[in-house]
Coordinates of C-alpha atoms in Angstrom, one line a residue:
Chain L
M1 CA 10.3 13.4 -16.9
V2 CA 11.7 11.1 -19.5
A3 CA 11.2 13.8 -22.0
I4 CA 13.0 16.4 -19.9
A5 CA 15.9 14.0 -19.4
A6 CA 16.0 13.3 -23.1
I7 CA 16.1 17.0 -23.9
L8 CA 18.8 17.7 -21.3
F9 CA 20.8 14.8 -22.6
T10 CA 20.3 15.7 -26.2
S11 CA 21.5 19.3 -25.5
C12 CA 24.6 18.0 -23.7
K13 CA 25.3 15.8 -26.6
K14 CA 25.2 18.7 -29.0
D15 CA 27.8 20.5 -27.0
D16 CA 30.0 17.4 -27.0
D17 CA 29.6 17.1 -30.7
T18 CA 30.8 20.6 -31.4
I19 CA 33.7 20.2 -29.0
N20 CA 34.8 16.6 -29.5
S21 CA 33.0 15.5 -32.6
A22 CA 31.7 12.6 -30.3
E23 CA 29.1 10.2 -31.6
A24 CA 25.4 10.6 -30.9
A25 CA 23.5 8.6 -28.4
G26 CA 22.3 5.2 -29.5
K27 CA 19.5 2.7 -29.1
A28 CA 19.7 -0.9 -27.7
T29 CA 17.4 -3.8 -27.2
I30 CA 17.8 -6.0 -24.2
S31 CA 16.3 -9.3 -25.0
M32 CA 15.5 -11.7 -22.1
D33 CA 14.7 -15.0 -23.8
A34 CA 12.9 -17.3 -21.4
V35 CA 14.3 -20.9 -21.7
V36 CA 14.0 -24.1 -19.8
G37 CA 17.5 -25.6 -20.0
T38 CA 18.2 -25.8 -23.7
N39 CA 14.6 -25.5 -24.8
D40 CA 12.7 -22.3 -25.6
F41 CA 10.1 -21.6 -22.9
A42 CA 6.5 -21.9 -23.8
L43 CA 3.3 -22.1 -21.8
N44 CA 1.2 -25.2 -21.4
T45 CA 4.1 -27.4 -22.7
N46 CA 5.8 -30.2 -20.8
F47 CA 9.5 -29.7 -20.0
T48 CA 11.9 -32.1 -18.3
A49 CA 14.3 -30.4 -15.9
N50 CA 15.9 -31.4 -12.6
G51 CA 14.4 -34.9 -12.9
K52 CA 10.8 -33.6 -13.0
T53 CA 8.2 -32.7 -15.6
W54 CA 7.2 -29.1 -15.5
N55 CA 4.2 -27.4 -17.2
F56 CA 3.9 -23.6 -16.9
T57 CA 1.0 -21.2 -17.1
Q58 CA 2.6 -18.0 -16.1
L59 CA 6.0 -16.3 -15.9
R60 CA 6.2 -12.7 -14.9
Y61 CA 8.8 -10.5 -13.3
W62 CA 9.7 -6.9 -12.9
V63 CA 13.0 -5.7 -14.2
S64 CA 14.2 -2.4 -12.8
N65 CA 17.2 -0.2 -12.3
V66 CA 18.8 -1.1 -15.6
I67 CA 22.4 0.1 -15.7
L68 CA 25.0 -0.2 -18.4
V69 CA 28.6 -0.1 -17.4
N70 CA 31.3 1.2 -19.8
A71 CA 34.8 0.0 -20.2
A72 CA 36.0 2.7 -17.8
G73 CA 33.6 1.5 -15.1
V74 CA 31.3 4.5 -15.5
E75 CA 27.6 3.5 -15.0
Y76 CA 24.7 4.8 -17.1
M77 CA 21.5 4.3 -15.3
V78 CA 18.4 4.1 -17.5
P79 CA 15.9 6.6 -16.0
N80 CA 12.4 5.3 -15.0
S81 CA 13.5 1.8 -15.8
F82 CA 10.6 -0.4 -14.6
Y83 CA 9.7 -3.2 -17.1
L84 CA 7.2 -6.1 -16.7
M85 CA 8.6 -9.1 -18.5
E86 CA 6.0 -11.8 -19.0
E87 CA 4.6 -14.8 -20.7
N88 CA 1.2 -15.5 -19.5
T89 CA -2.4 -16.4 -20.3
A90 CA -5.1 -13.8 -19.5
V91 CA -5.3 -13.1 -15.8
V92 CA -8.7 -14.0 -14.5
T93 CA -10.2 -11.3 -12.2
N94 CA -13.5 -10.8 -10.4
S95 CA -14.7 -8.5 -13.2
N96 CA -15.1 -8.2 -17.0
F97 CA -11.8 -6.2 -16.9
T98 CA -9.1 -8.8 -17.3
Y99 CA -5.4 -8.5 -18.0
P100 CA -4.9 -9.9 -21.4
A101 CA -2.6 -12.8 -22.4
G102 CA 0.8 -11.6 -23.5
K103 CA 4.4 -12.3 -24.2
R104 CA 7.1 -9.7 -23.6
E105 CA 10.8 -10.4 -23.7
N106 CA 12.4 -7.2 -25.1
I107 CA 13.2 -3.9 -23.5
Q108 CA 13.9 -1.0 -25.9
L109 CA 16.4 1.5 -24.6
T110 CA 17.0 4.9 -26.2
D111 CA 19.4 7.8 -25.7
I112 CA 22.2 5.6 -24.4
P113 CA 25.4 7.7 -24.3
A114 CA 27.7 6.5 -27.1
G115 CA 30.5 4.3 -25.8
D116 CA 31.9 0.8 -25.3
Y117 CA 29.9 -1.1 -22.7
T118 CA 31.2 -4.2 -20.9
A119 CA 28.5 -5.1 -18.4
I120 CA 24.8 -4.8 -17.7
K121 CA 23.2 -4.6 -14.2
F122 CA 19.5 -4.7 -13.3
S123 CA 17.3 -5.7 -10.4
V124 CA 14.5 -8.3 -10.3
G125 CA 11.7 -6.5 -8.4
V126 CA 10.8 -3.0 -7.5
S127 CA 13.0 -0.6 -5.4
E128 CA 11.9 0.2 -1.9
K129 CA 10.5 3.7 -2.4
Y130 CA 8.1 2.5 -5.1
N131 CA 7.4 -0.8 -3.4
N132 CA 6.3 1.0 -0.3
N133 CA 4.1 3.4 -2.1
L134 CA 1.9 1.9 -4.8
S135 CA 0.6 5.4 -5.7
L136 CA 3.9 6.5 -7.2
Q137 CA 4.1 6.2 -10.9
A138 CA 7.3 5.5 -12.9
G139 CA 8.1 3.5 -16.0
E140 CA 5.7 0.7 -16.5
L141 CA 4.7 0.4 -12.8
S142 CA 1.0 -0.2 -12.5
Q143 CA -1.5 -1.5 -10.0
L144 CA -3.7 -2.8 -12.7
N145 CA -1.8 -5.8 -14.0
G146 CA -2.1 -8.3 -11.1
M147 CA 1.5 -7.8 -10.0
T148 CA 0.5 -6.0 -6.8
N149 CA -0.6 -7.0 -3.4
V150 CA -3.8 -8.9 -3.9
S151 CA -2.3 -12.3 -3.2
W152 CA -0.3 -10.8 -0.4
M153 CA -3.2 -10.0 1.8
W154 CA -2.3 -7.0 3.7
A155 CA 1.4 -6.3 2.9
T156 CA 0.6 -3.7 0.2
S157 CA 3.5 -3.9 -2.2
Y158 CA 4.6 -5.3 -5.6
I159 CA 4.9 -9.0 -6.4
F160 CA 8.5 -9.0 -7.8
S161 CA 8.2 -12.3 -9.7
S162 CA 5.6 -15.0 -10.3
L163 CA 6.0 -18.5 -11.8
K164 CA 2.9 -20.7 -12.0
G165 CA 2.1 -24.1 -13.4
T166 CA 2.5 -27.7 -12.3
V167 CA 5.3 -30.1 -11.6
N168 CA 5.4 -33.9 -11.6
D169 CA 8.1 -35.9 -9.9
G170 CA 7.0 -39.2 -11.5
T171 CA 4.4 -40.1 -8.9
T172 CA 2.7 -36.8 -7.8
T173 CA 1.6 -33.7 -9.6
K174 CA 1.7 -30.4 -7.6
T175 CA 0.4 -27.0 -8.6
I176 CA 3.1 -24.5 -8.2
A177 CA 2.9 -20.8 -7.4
V178 CA 6.3 -19.3 -6.8
E179 CA 6.4 -15.6 -6.0
T180 CA 9.0 -13.2 -4.6
G181 CA 8.5 -9.8 -3.1
L182 CA 9.4 -7.7 0.0
N183 CA 12.1 -5.1 0.1
T184 CA 14.7 -7.6 1.5
N185 CA 14.3 -9.7 -1.6
L186 CA 15.2 -7.0 -4.1
K187 CA 18.3 -8.5 -5.7
S188 CA 20.4 -7.2 -8.5
V189 CA 21.9 -9.1 -11.4
T190 CA 25.3 -8.2 -12.8
L191 CA 26.4 -9.8 -16.1
S192 CA 29.7 -9.2 -17.9
L193 CA 29.4 -9.0 -21.6
P194 CA 31.5 -11.5 -23.6
Q195 CA 33.0 -8.6 -25.5
A196 CA 32.7 -4.8 -25.3
L197 CA 29.5 -3.6 -27.0
H198 CA 29.8 -0.3 -28.9
I199 CA 26.6 1.6 -28.7
S200 CA 26.0 4.7 -30.8
S201 CA 23.6 6.2 -33.3
A202 CA 25.4 4.4 -36.1
K203 CA 23.5 1.1 -35.4
E204 CA 21.0 -0.5 -33.1
S205 CA 22.6 -2.7 -30.6
T206 CA 21.2 -5.8 -29.0
I207 CA 22.1 -7.5 -25.7
S208 CA 20.7 -11.0 -25.8
L209 CA 20.2 -12.7 -22.4
S210 CA 18.8 -16.1 -21.5
A211 CA 16.4 -16.4 -18.5
D212 CA 16.5 -20.1 -17.5
V213 CA 13.2 -20.8 -15.8
A214 CA 14.5 -24.2 -14.6
K215 CA 17.0 -22.2 -12.4
I216 CA 14.3 -20.2 -10.6
T217 CA 13.5 -22.9 -8.0
D218 CA 17.1 -24.3 -7.9
G219 CA 17.9 -25.7 -4.5
V220 CA 14.2 -25.5 -3.4
D221 CA 12.3 -28.7 -2.6
I222 CA 9.4 -27.8 -4.9
M223 CA 7.4 -30.9 -4.1
A224 CA 7.5 -30.1 -0.4
T225 CA 6.9 -26.4 -1.0
P226 CA 4.9 -25.9 -4.2
T227 CA 3.5 -22.6 -3.0
I228 CA 6.1 -19.9 -2.2
G229 CA 4.7 -16.7 -0.9
A230 CA 5.2 -14.3 2.0
S231 CA 4.9 -17.1 4.6
Q232 CA 7.7 -19.2 3.0
A233 CA 10.4 -16.7 3.9
A234 CA 13.4 -19.0 3.5
E235 CA 12.3 -20.4 0.1
M236 CA 11.4 -16.9 -1.1
T237 CA 14.9 -15.7 -0.3
A238 CA 16.3 -18.7 -2.1
V239 CA 14.3 -18.0 -5.2
A240 CA 15.2 -14.3 -5.1
G241 CA 18.9 -15.4 -4.9
N242 CA 18.4 -17.6 -7.9
Y243 CA 17.1 -14.7 -9.9
S244 CA 20.1 -12.8 -8.9
S245 CA 22.9 -15.3 -9.6
K246 CA 21.6 -18.3 -11.6
V247 CA 18.6 -17.5 -13.9
F248 CA 20.2 -14.9 -16.3
T249 CA 23.2 -15.5 -18.6
V250 CA 24.4 -13.6 -21.6
K251 CA 23.9 -15.3 -25.0
S252 CA 25.4 -12.7 -27.3
V253 CA 25.8 -9.0 -28.0
R254 CA 25.9 -7.3 -31.3
Chain G
M1 CA -13.9 23.0 -35.1
S2 CA -11.9 25.8 -33.4
A3 CA -10.1 25.2 -30.2
A4 CA -12.0 28.2 -28.7
Y5 CA -15.3 26.6 -29.6
V6 CA -14.3 23.3 -28.1
K7 CA -13.2 25.0 -24.9
A8 CA -16.4 27.1 -24.7
R9 CA -18.5 24.0 -25.2
F10 CA -16.5 22.2 -22.5
V11 CA -17.0 25.0 -20.0
L12 CA -20.7 25.1 -20.7
L13 CA -20.9 21.3 -20.2
A14 CA -18.9 21.6 -17.1
L15 CA -21.1 24.3 -15.7
L16 CA -24.2 22.3 -16.5
L17 CA -22.9 19.2 -14.9
S18 CA -21.6 21.0 -11.8
T19 CA -25.0 22.6 -11.4
L20 CA -26.6 19.2 -11.6
S21 CA -24.3 17.5 -9.2
C22 CA -24.5 20.3 -6.7
K23 CA -28.1 19.5 -6.1
K24 CA -27.0 16.2 -4.5
E25 CA -23.7 17.2 -2.9
R26 CA -22.8 19.5 -0.1
V27 CA -19.3 19.9 -1.6
N28 CA -20.0 22.9 -3.8
N29 CA -19.1 26.6 -4.4
L30 CA -15.7 25.3 -5.4
N31 CA -13.7 27.3 -7.8
L32 CA -12.6 24.4 -9.9
D33 CA -10.1 26.4 -11.9
Q34 CA -7.2 26.3 -9.6
L35 CA -5.7 24.3 -6.7
H36 CA -5.4 25.7 -3.2
P37 CA -2.6 24.2 -1.1
E38 CA -3.9 23.2 2.4
K39 CA -2.3 22.8 5.7
L40 CA -3.7 20.4 8.3
A41 CA -5.6 22.0 11.2
V42 CA -3.2 20.7 13.9
P43 CA -4.5 21.1 17.4
G44 CA -2.3 23.2 19.7
N45 CA -1.4 20.4 22.0
F46 CA -0.4 18.0 19.1
P47 CA 3.0 17.4 17.6
A48 CA 3.6 18.8 14.1
A49 CA 2.4 16.7 11.2
T50 CA 4.7 16.1 8.3
D51 CA 3.5 16.7 4.8
D52 CA 3.9 14.0 2.2
P53 CA 5.9 15.6 -0.7
D54 CA 4.6 13.0 -3.1
N55 CA 1.0 13.8 -2.3
P56 CA 0.7 17.4 -1.1
L57 CA -2.6 18.4 0.4
T58 CA -4.9 20.7 -1.5
K59 CA -8.4 21.9 -0.6
E60 CA -9.6 20.3 -3.9
G61 CA -7.8 17.1 -3.3
I62 CA -9.2 16.7 0.2
E63 CA -12.8 17.3 -1.2
L64 CA -12.3 14.8 -4.0
G65 CA -11.1 12.3 -1.4
R66 CA -14.2 12.9 0.7
L67 CA -16.4 12.3 -2.3
L68 CA -14.6 9.0 -3.0
F69 CA -14.6 7.9 0.6
Y70 CA -18.4 8.0 0.7
D71 CA -18.9 6.7 -2.9
T72 CA -20.2 3.2 -3.3
R73 CA -18.8 3.1 -6.9
L74 CA -15.6 2.1 -5.2
S75 CA -16.8 -1.4 -4.5
G76 CA -17.2 -4.3 -6.9
N77 CA -20.9 -4.6 -6.2
N78 CA -21.4 -0.8 -6.0
Q79 CA -23.0 -1.1 -2.6
L80 CA -20.1 -0.4 -0.3
S81 CA -18.1 2.7 0.3
C82 CA -15.2 3.2 2.8
A83 CA -17.8 4.7 5.1
S84 CA -19.7 1.4 5.2
C85 CA -17.2 0.2 7.7
H86 CA -16.0 3.6 9.0
H87 CA -18.9 5.5 10.5
Q88 CA -18.2 9.1 11.5
N89 CA -20.7 9.1 14.4
I90 CA -18.5 6.4 16.1
A91 CA -15.1 7.9 15.2
F92 CA -15.0 6.1 11.9
S93 CA -15.2 2.6 13.4
D94 CA -18.0 0.0 12.8
A95 CA -19.1 -1.3 16.2
T96 CA -18.7 -4.8 14.9
V97 CA -16.5 -7.5 16.3
L98 CA -15.5 -8.9 12.9
S99 CA -17.4 -7.5 9.9
N100 CA -19.0 -9.7 7.2
I101 CA -20.5 -7.0 5.0
G102 CA -17.8 -7.3 2.3
V103 CA -18.6 -8.3 -1.2
S104 CA -17.9 -12.0 -0.5
G105 CA -19.9 -12.0 2.7
K106 CA -17.1 -13.8 4.5
I107 CA -16.2 -12.8 8.1
L108 CA -13.1 -10.8 8.2
P109 CA -10.3 -12.1 10.4
R110 CA -9.5 -8.7 12.0
H111 CA -11.5 -5.9 13.6
T112 CA -12.1 -2.7 11.6
P113 CA -9.8 0.0 13.0
A114 CA -11.1 3.5 13.9
L115 CA -9.8 6.2 11.6
I116 CA -8.4 8.9 13.9
N117 CA -5.4 11.2 13.5
L118 CA -3.9 9.1 10.6
A119 CA -1.7 12.0 9.6
W120 CA 0.5 11.0 12.5
A121 CA 0.4 7.2 11.8
T122 CA 3.8 7.0 10.1
S123 CA 4.9 3.5 11.1
G124 CA 2.5 1.6 9.0
L125 CA -1.2 1.1 8.6
F126 CA -3.3 -2.0 9.5
W127 CA -3.0 -3.8 12.8
D128 CA 0.4 -5.1 11.8
G129 CA 1.6 -2.1 9.9
G130 CA 1.6 -4.1 6.6
S131 CA 1.1 -0.9 4.6
T132 CA 3.6 1.8 4.7
N133 CA 1.4 4.7 3.9
L134 CA -2.3 5.7 3.5
E135 CA -2.0 5.7 -0.3
S136 CA -0.9 2.1 -0.5
Q137 CA -3.2 1.0 2.3
A138 CA -6.3 2.0 0.3
F139 CA -5.5 -0.7 -2.3
G140 CA -6.0 -3.4 0.5
P141 CA -9.7 -2.9 1.3
L142 CA -10.5 -1.7 -2.3
T143 CA -9.3 -4.9 -3.9
S144 CA -9.8 -7.5 -1.2
A145 CA -12.5 -10.0 -2.3
D146 CA -13.8 -10.1 1.3
E147 CA -14.1 -6.3 1.5
M148 CA -14.8 -3.9 -1.3
G149 CA -13.8 -6.5 -4.0
Q150 CA -13.1 -3.9 -6.7
N151 CA -11.2 -4.6 -9.9
L152 CA -9.1 -1.5 -10.3
S153 CA -9.6 -1.3 -14.1
E154 CA -13.3 -1.4 -13.5
L155 CA -13.0 1.3 -10.9
E156 CA -11.2 3.6 -13.3
F157 CA -13.9 2.9 -16.0
E158 CA -16.8 3.6 -13.6
L159 CA -15.3 6.8 -12.3
K160 CA -14.6 8.0 -15.8
Q161 CA -18.4 7.9 -16.5
V162 CA -18.8 10.7 -14.0
P163 CA -18.0 14.1 -15.6
D164 CA -17.7 15.8 -12.2
Y165 CA -15.0 13.3 -11.3
Q166 CA -13.2 13.8 -14.6
K167 CA -13.0 17.5 -13.9
R168 CA -11.9 17.1 -10.3
F169 CA -9.1 14.6 -11.1
K170 CA -7.9 16.7 -13.9
L171 CA -7.7 19.7 -11.6
V172 CA -6.2 18.0 -8.6
F173 CA -3.8 15.6 -10.3
G174 CA -3.5 17.0 -13.8
S175 CA -4.3 13.7 -15.4
E176 CA -7.0 11.3 -16.4
I177 CA -8.7 9.3 -13.6
N178 CA -6.4 6.5 -12.5
S179 CA -6.3 4.2 -9.5
A180 CA -3.1 5.9 -8.2
S181 CA -4.9 9.2 -8.1
V182 CA -7.9 7.6 -6.4
V183 CA -5.8 6.4 -3.5
K184 CA -3.9 9.7 -3.3
A185 CA -7.2 11.6 -3.0
L186 CA -8.5 9.2 -0.4
A187 CA -5.3 9.6 1.6
Q188 CA -5.6 13.4 1.5
F189 CA -9.1 13.2 3.0
Q190 CA -8.1 10.7 5.6
R191 CA -5.2 12.9 6.8
T192 CA -7.9 15.5 7.7
L193 CA -9.6 13.1 10.1
I194 CA -8.2 14.9 13.1
S195 CA -9.6 14.5 16.5
G196 CA -8.2 17.0 19.0
D197 CA -11.1 18.9 20.5
S198 CA -12.3 16.7 23.4
K199 CA -13.0 17.9 26.9
Y200 CA -9.5 16.7 27.8
D201 CA -8.0 18.8 24.9
Q202 CA -9.8 21.9 26.0
Y203 CA -8.6 21.4 29.5
I204 CA -5.0 20.7 28.6
R205 CA -4.9 23.7 26.3
K206 CA -6.3 25.8 29.2
E207 CA -9.2 27.0 27.2
A208 CA -11.7 29.3 28.9
G209 CA -14.1 27.4 31.1
A210 CA -12.6 24.0 30.4
N211 CA -11.9 21.7 33.3
L212 CA -11.9 18.1 34.3
T213 CA -13.7 16.7 37.4
D214 CA -11.6 15.5 40.3
Q215 CA -12.3 11.9 39.3
E216 CA -11.3 12.6 35.6
K217 CA -8.1 14.2 36.8
E218 CA -7.4 11.1 39.0
G219 CA -8.0 9.0 35.9
L220 CA -5.6 11.0 33.9
S221 CA -3.0 10.6 36.6
L222 CA -3.5 6.9 36.6
V223 CA -3.3 6.7 32.8
D224 CA -0.1 8.8 32.9
S225 CA 1.5 6.4 35.4
K226 CA 0.2 3.1 34.1
C227 CA -0.7 3.3 30.3
R228 CA 1.7 5.7 28.7
N229 CA 4.3 3.2 27.7
C230 CA 2.0 2.4 24.7
H231 CA -0.7 5.1 24.7
A232 CA 1.9 7.8 24.6
G233 CA 1.8 11.5 24.0
E234 CA -1.1 13.7 23.0
L235 CA -2.1 11.2 20.3
F236 CA -2.6 8.6 23.1
T237 CA -0.7 6.0 20.9
D238 CA 3.0 5.5 20.4
D239 CA 2.2 4.3 16.8
R240 CA 4.2 1.2 17.6
F241 CA 3.6 -2.5 17.9
H242 CA 3.2 -4.4 21.2
N243 CA 2.2 -7.8 22.5
N244 CA -0.2 -6.8 25.2
G245 CA -0.7 -10.3 26.5
I246 CA -4.1 -11.2 25.2
D247 CA -2.6 -14.4 23.8
A248 CA 0.5 -16.5 24.5
D249 CA 0.5 -18.9 21.6
F250 CA 1.3 -17.5 18.2
S251 CA 2.1 -20.8 16.4
N252 CA -1.0 -20.6 14.2
D253 CA 0.5 -19.4 10.9
S254 CA -2.7 -19.7 8.7
F255 CA -3.8 -16.9 6.4
E256 CA -0.1 -16.0 5.8
G257 CA 0.5 -15.4 9.4
L258 CA -2.5 -13.3 10.1
Y259 CA -2.6 -14.3 13.8
Q260 CA 1.0 -13.7 14.3
G261 CA 0.8 -9.9 14.4
R262 CA 3.7 -7.7 13.2
Y263 CA 5.8 -10.9 12.6
R264 CA 4.0 -11.5 9.3
I265 CA 5.4 -8.3 8.0
S266 CA 8.8 -8.1 9.6
Y267 CA 9.6 -11.9 9.9
N268 CA 11.4 -10.9 13.1
L269 CA 10.6 -13.4 15.9
E270 CA 10.6 -10.5 18.4
D271 CA 7.5 -9.2 16.7
L272 CA 5.4 -12.3 17.2
G273 CA 2.0 -11.3 18.5
K274 CA 2.6 -7.6 18.4
F275 CA -0.2 -5.4 17.1
K276 CA -0.5 -1.6 16.5
T277 CA -1.4 0.5 19.6
P278 CA -4.8 2.0 18.9
T279 CA -5.4 5.5 20.2
L280 CA -7.4 6.0 23.4
R281 CA -9.1 9.0 21.8
N282 CA -12.8 8.4 21.3
V283 CA -12.3 5.0 22.9
L284 CA -15.8 5.1 24.4
L285 CA -17.2 5.2 20.8
T286 CA -15.0 2.5 19.3
A287 CA -16.1 -0.7 21.0
P288 CA -15.4 -3.6 20.6
Y289 CA -11.7 -3.7 21.4
M290 CA -8.4 -5.4 20.3
H291 CA -7.4 -6.4 16.8
D292 CA -10.0 -9.2 16.8
G293 CA -12.7 -7.2 18.7
R294 CA -12.7 -9.8 21.5
F295 CA -13.5 -7.4 24.3
S296 CA -16.9 -5.8 24.1
K297 CA -16.6 -3.4 27.0
L298 CA -13.8 -1.1 28.3
E299 CA -14.3 -2.8 31.7
D300 CA -13.2 -6.1 30.1
V301 CA -10.1 -4.3 28.7
L302 CA -9.1 -2.9 32.1
E303 CA -9.7 -6.3 33.7
H304 CA -7.4 -7.9 31.1
Y305 CA -4.6 -5.5 32.1
N306 CA -5.4 -6.0 35.8
S307 CA -5.5 -9.8 35.8
G308 CA -5.6 -11.4 32.4
V309 CA -2.2 -10.8 30.9
K310 CA -0.8 -14.0 29.3
V311 CA 3.0 -14.3 29.2
S312 CA 5.0 -15.3 26.2
G313 CA 8.4 -14.5 24.9
T314 CA 7.3 -11.2 23.4
T315 CA 4.9 -9.9 26.0
D316 CA 5.5 -6.2 26.6
P317 CA 7.9 -5.9 29.6
T318 CA 5.7 -3.3 31.3
L319 CA 3.0 -6.0 31.6
L320 CA 5.2 -8.7 33.0
P321 CA 4.9 -10.0 36.6
T322 CA 6.3 -7.6 39.1
V323 CA 6.0 -8.8 42.6
G324 CA 3.9 -11.9 42.4
K325 CA 1.2 -10.5 40.2
R326 CA 1.3 -9.7 36.5
G327 CA -0.2 -6.8 34.6
I328 CA -1.2 -3.4 35.7
L329 CA -2.8 -3.6 39.1
L330 CA -6.0 -1.6 39.2
T331 CA -8.5 -1.2 42.1
A332 CA -12.2 -0.8 41.4
K333 CA -11.8 2.9 42.2
D334 CA -8.9 3.1 39.8
K335 CA -10.9 1.6 37.0
N336 CA -13.8 4.0 37.6
A337 CA -11.5 7.0 37.5
I338 CA -9.8 5.7 34.3
L339 CA -13.2 5.2 32.7
A340 CA -14.3 8.7 33.7
F341 CA -11.1 10.1 32.2
L342 CA -11.4 8.1 29.0
A343 CA -14.9 9.6 28.5
S344 CA -13.3 13.0 28.5
L345 CA -11.4 11.9 25.3
T346 CA -14.6 11.7 23.3
D347 CA -14.6 14.4 20.7
N348 CA -18.0 15.5 19.7
T349 CA -16.7 18.2 17.3
F350 CA -14.9 15.4 15.4
I351 CA -17.9 13.1 15.0
Q352 CA -20.1 16.0 14.0
N353 CA -17.7 17.8 11.7
K354 CA -19.6 18.6 8.5
K355 CA -16.3 18.7 6.6
L356 CA -15.9 15.1 7.3
S357 CA -19.5 13.9 6.8
N358 CA -21.2 12.2 3.9
P359 CA -21.4 14.7 1.0
Y360 CA -24.1 12.9 -0.7
H361 CA -26.6 13.4 2.1
D362 CA -28.4 16.6 2.8

């Protein structure tokens, strides 16, 4: 499907070239640099944020429906855009088949129509059609990486995001497991770029974002609710809202 | 090495392997070169079934699903198949209140549902509808530590060791074996679990020689007037969720709301204590009853509706107190007639259908 789209697109581009001498489609990297406040995010490292000491063992979230908006307001939707961003240790399973430790902060986009882009949009989570049917394949969607229903008991769907570790408020240490999911919690992020980004075949562009992990549980009493899952509907909605409006900011574009 | 040589060698290998496997399996004589689209055999008195465009039925896909349904490779300990809890001779139920035969040995919190006419179950699977379609549903029991406890990567690895499976997946889905295709094949087979040839069906379709006794007809009339709000239509289920008054307190939110019914999926307070309506078809075979298997006999179920309905904010309105007494008033004679009618919903063709039986047994 991607190949077909690419071929179609390429052929359109050629027509444009002959008529308008327009530029060829370009590549871009979207970097989502995990941070805790002003510090770079790392696993098994103590961070102080919101008056507490945090130590994380896992950060994972699905990014989907990536859209680039040009200066005229025209949206280019990246086809099959499902990406699993993560920083985690190996996922323990009931078997010799484990999901390996990994760090992934970059998304590589190709065949972006040449133009001046002023905003980026994406969703944190998996859109309803795919969330409702785990047998549909698109992008990086997979049932094999521990980001599906197992911890959800019987609501068979994707886990949109997962943050695990511990938090200490000076007196008590709690193990945290903060997850989002369910169709109602699919939230989109819209970020304006500080200046228009020209994308074309002439250079490889980069959109650098920060993902502030300290903002994920903003406004949630994490000591009272250290586990956020399907049963903690209000807290889950709050976390999904944080991903939408607080976690991501633009660092730079070039 | 020429491509033709490789192909010839592959065909020879495939022939050899298919010959070997055919000794064990009743699924044979298949032309494994091409796919044959299949339509569900919808009984004349049933509503139309809708095809799933994302997983179109094929003869070969259904047969692959059947092989998988009965294959113990699907479980983590390689001792359980789907059929371990869904026995054909009792309409794909398990005659157990709460099963503990899963990999962990723990007692499951809910009763195994019977698998009947699932092609029409479009408002969600499981007692609370937590899975939107048969494909996704399969991942639940497959991966649950208390059921088949299978790691999906391990499942793919194990199935890839079987050349016959490699060939079948390639043909049906045009790809390597993967877990998405496993659940698609299982769903195709499960959509063929159609029960519509009971004595009642033959009567209602006016088939030659088919009739119900006077008592069975009286039972049908009672069911029509008292039970059809939930057990609706020719499927004898409305495929919806109801609180039928077996409990009044749903404040226990343990196990992520497992005892709260549909509420744990919808988070709508109006869904507290509501569970999926099971079909009345083959109901004499599928004891015990309710989502937790609490009633061992149909007589207990009828007595519940007669005198045992507990009232809470979400109890189905049709079961609420009318004049002085709650529930569905039934005399002893009514109950006997209803039981007689329910027996006419037993479908021996379904439970003996060779196309649905274990392909590994001769």
